[in-house]
Amino acid sequence: MSRVYNFSAGPAVLPEEVLKEAADEMLDYRGTGMSVMEMSHRSKAYDTIIKEAEADLRELMNIPDNYKVLFLQGGASQQFAMIPMNLMKNRVADYIVTGQWAKKAYQEACIYGKANKIASSEDQTFSYIPDCSDLPISEDADYVYICENNTIYGTKFKTLPNTKGKPLVADVSSCFLSEPVDVTKYGVIYGGVQKNIGPAGVVIVIIREDLITEDVLPGTPTMLKYKIHADNDSLYNTPPAYGIYICGKVFKWLKKQGGLEAMKAYNEKKAAILYDYLDQSKLFKGTVRKEDRSLMNVPFVTGNEELDAKFVKEAKAAGFENLKGHRTVGGMRASIYNAMPMEGVEKLVEFMKKFEEENA
Ligand SMILES: *Cc1c(COP(=O)(O)O)cnc(C)c1O
C-alpha cells in the first residue's frame, strides 16, 4: 500500500488513523455482526454513534445549549436554498460576495426574495476580503451571509462582519474545525463535511433555536425545513448514516489532537511553511492579499501557464496529488486541511525548491 500526499480541495484527505479504524470495523462493528453501512438508523448501536458524534462536536466547538446541531444531506449547495426558504421572513437578506460559493448562494437567494450584494471582492478576482466594519446593512434584513473561508481563492475572514444586530449566516465548509470559533456570534454555521471533516454526503448545520420556526416560505418542501430535522434529532428520514459515523471518528481524533486550539496552532505552523517559502520564492507567488490568507487553501502561480502545468505534472509523479488550481483561477492550489500532516507540506516545499532551481 502506498498513500500519496493529497492536496485536494474536496473531497479531501482524512486522518489515516480514522480510515484504519473504519477498515477494522467494516465487517463487524463492535460485535453487532454488521457494518455501520448495513445498520438500521433506528438501532441502539446507531443511536449511540449519532449521539456521540453530536456530543463530541458540541464539546469541540463549545456549542451553547440554545443551538441545534443538524446532520443533513444535499451538500453545502442545498443550504444556498434552505437558508432563504427558512430564514427570509421579510424576504430581504444581505450577502457579502467573496468568491464563487458566496456568489452562488447569493444567486440562489435572489430566487426567494430581495438579496442585496452589500460588499464584493470580485473587482480583484476575489483575492481579498472587503472591509466589513460598517456596511450598509438593510434595516429589514433577515440575516447577513458570508462564506467564511473561500476554498477556491484562498481567502478567509479574520474578523467577522459587523452585522449591526442581524443574524450572521456563515458557510464554513472549508475551515470547519480548523480553529476555535465563538458560536454565539452566529445565527447559523454550516458546512459540507467533505473538505475538513468526513466523506461527502453530510452537511452539518449549527443553528440558533429561535431561527428554527414553522414560519417558512410558502412551498418549502418538508425535507427542506430546519424544524422537521431539529424536532427529529436529524432522524426524520434516513440520515447519511455511514458518513456521520466517519465524522464522529474525526471528532474523536480532533479531541485526541488537543481540540481546536491545538489544531489552530498546528495549522498556523503548517501554513507558514508554505507561505514563508512563497514570500521569498523568485518563481512562485501567492495570489492573495497577505492579511486575508486562508490557513486551509493556498493558491499560487508561477505567472507562466506552461510552467504551472509542468509543475503540476511533475508534482503528481513525485506523489503530490491534486495541486492543480480551480478551473476558474488556474495556477496551483494546495489544500492543507486538518488531516494533512506537517510532513506533507515540508516535503511539498522541498519539491518546490528543487523545481525552482531546475527552472530558474
Ligand atoms: C465545496 C464548497 C461548497 C459546495 O459544497 P457541495 O457539498 O458540493 O454542495 C460550498 N461552499 C464552500 C465554501 C465550499 O468549499
Coordinates of C-alpha atoms in Angstrom, one line a residue, residues 166-326:
K166 CA -28.7 40.9 12.3
P167 CA -28.1 37.1 12.5
L168 CA -24.9 36.1 10.8
V169 CA -25.1 33.1 8.5
A170 CA -21.7 31.5 7.6
D171 CA -20.7 28.8 5.2
V172 CA -17.6 27.3 6.9
S173 CA -17.3 24.2 4.6
S174 CA -13.5 24.6 4.1
C175 CA -12.5 25.9 7.5
F176 CA -14.8 23.8 9.7
L177 CA -13.0 22.8 12.9
S178 CA -9.7 24.3 11.8
E179 CA -9.6 26.7 14.7
P180 CA -11.9 27.7 17.6
V181 CA -14.9 29.8 16.9
D182 CA -17.3 31.8 19.1
V183 CA -20.6 30.1 18.1
T184 CA -22.6 32.8 19.9
K185 CA -21.5 35.3 17.2
Y186 CA -23.5 33.4 14.5
G187 CA -27.1 32.6 13.8
V188 CA -26.2 29.7 11.5
I189 CA -22.9 28.0 10.9
Y190 CA -22.9 25.3 8.2
G191 CA -20.6 23.3 6.0
G192 CA -20.3 20.3 3.8
V193 CA -18.0 17.9 5.6
Q194 CA -16.0 16.7 2.6
K195 CA -13.5 19.4 2.9
N196 CA -12.2 19.2 6.5
I197 CA -14.3 16.5 8.4
G198 CA -15.5 13.5 6.6
P199 CA -16.9 11.8 3.4
A200 CA -19.1 13.7 1.0
G201 CA -22.8 13.4 1.7
V202 CA -23.1 15.1 5.0
V203 CA -23.7 18.8 5.7
I204 CA -23.7 20.0 9.3
V205 CA -25.9 22.9 10.3
I206 CA -25.5 24.6 13.7
I207 CA -28.4 26.9 14.1
R208 CA -29.7 29.1 16.9
E209 CA -33.0 27.8 18.2
D210 CA -35.0 31.0 17.7
L211 CA -34.3 30.8 14.0
I212 CA -36.0 27.5 13.7
T213 CA -39.7 28.1 13.1
E214 CA -42.7 27.0 11.2
D215 CA -42.8 30.3 9.5
V216 CA -41.0 29.4 6.3
L217 CA -41.6 30.5 2.7
P218 CA -44.7 29.0 1.1
G219 CA -44.0 25.9 -0.8
T220 CA -40.9 24.9 1.2
P221 CA -40.7 21.1 0.9
T222 CA -40.9 19.2 4.2
M223 CA -37.4 17.9 3.8
L224 CA -36.0 21.4 3.5
K225 CA -37.4 22.7 6.8
Y226 CA -34.9 23.0 9.6
K227 CA -37.7 22.4 12.1
I228 CA -38.6 18.9 10.9
H229 CA -34.9 17.9 11.2
A230 CA -34.5 19.7 14.6
D231 CA -37.7 18.1 16.0
N232 CA -36.5 14.7 14.9
D233 CA -32.8 14.9 16.0
S234 CA -31.7 14.6 12.4
L235 CA -33.6 11.3 12.1
Y236 CA -36.7 12.4 10.3
N237 CA -35.7 10.2 7.4
T238 CA -32.6 8.0 6.9
P239 CA -29.6 10.3 7.5
P240 CA -26.3 9.8 5.7
A241 CA -25.5 7.2 8.4
Y242 CA -22.1 6.0 7.4
G243 CA -20.8 9.5 6.7
I244 CA -21.9 10.7 10.1
Y245 CA -20.1 7.7 11.7
I246 CA -16.9 8.8 10.0
C247 CA -17.4 12.4 11.1
G248 CA -17.8 11.1 14.6
K249 CA -14.4 9.3 14.4
V250 CA -12.8 12.6 13.1
F251 CA -14.3 14.5 16.1
K252 CA -12.7 11.9 18.4
W253 CA -9.4 12.3 16.5
L254 CA -9.6 16.1 16.9
K255 CA -10.2 15.7 20.6
K256 CA -7.1 13.5 20.8
Q257 CA -5.0 16.1 19.0
G258 CA -5.9 18.5 21.8
G259 CA -9.0 20.2 20.3
L260 CA -9.4 23.2 18.2
E261 CA -6.8 25.4 20.0
A262 CA -4.2 22.8 19.2
M263 CA -5.4 22.4 15.6
K264 CA -5.2 26.2 15.1
A265 CA -1.5 26.2 16.4
Y266 CA -0.7 23.2 14.2
N267 CA -2.5 24.7 11.1
E268 CA -0.7 28.1 11.5
K269 CA 2.7 26.4 11.7
K270 CA 1.9 24.2 8.8
A271 CA 0.6 27.0 6.5
A272 CA 3.5 29.3 7.5
I273 CA 6.0 26.7 6.0
L274 CA 4.3 27.2 2.6
Y275 CA 3.6 30.9 2.8
D276 CA 7.1 31.8 4.1
Y277 CA 8.6 29.9 1.1
L278 CA 6.2 31.6 -1.4
D279 CA 7.1 35.0 0.0
Q280 CA 10.8 34.6 -0.8
S281 CA 10.5 32.4 -3.9
K282 CA 11.5 34.0 -7.2
L283 CA 9.4 31.6 -9.2
F284 CA 6.2 31.0 -7.2
K285 CA 4.0 33.6 -5.7
G286 CA 0.8 33.6 -3.6
T287 CA -2.3 35.2 -5.2
V288 CA -4.0 36.5 -2.1
R289 CA -3.6 39.7 0.0
K290 CA -1.4 38.7 2.9
E291 CA -3.7 39.7 5.8
D292 CA -6.6 37.7 4.2
R293 CA -4.7 34.4 3.6
S294 CA -6.5 31.2 4.4
L295 CA -4.8 28.5 6.6
M296 CA -6.6 25.8 4.6
N297 CA -6.4 26.7 0.9
V298 CA -3.2 28.1 -0.6
P299 CA -3.3 29.2 -4.2
F300 CA -0.1 30.1 -6.0
V301 CA 1.2 30.7 -9.5
T302 CA 4.4 31.0 -11.5
G303 CA 3.0 33.5 -13.9
N304 CA 3.5 31.2 -16.8
E305 CA 0.8 28.7 -17.6
E306 CA 3.1 26.2 -19.3
L307 CA 5.3 26.2 -16.2
D308 CA 2.3 25.8 -14.0
A309 CA 1.2 22.7 -15.9
K310 CA 4.7 21.3 -15.8
F311 CA 4.9 21.8 -12.1
V312 CA 1.5 20.0 -11.5
K313 CA 2.6 17.1 -13.7
E314 CA 6.0 16.6 -12.1
A315 CA 4.5 17.0 -8.6
K316 CA 2.0 14.3 -9.3
A317 CA 4.8 12.0 -10.5
A318 CA 6.5 12.7 -7.2
G319 CA 3.5 11.7 -5.1
F320 CA 1.9 15.2 -4.6
E321 CA -1.7 14.9 -5.9
N322 CA -4.4 17.4 -6.8
L323 CA -2.3 20.5 -6.9
K324 CA -3.9 21.9 -10.0
G325 CA -5.7 25.2 -9.2
H326 CA -9.5 25.6 -9.6

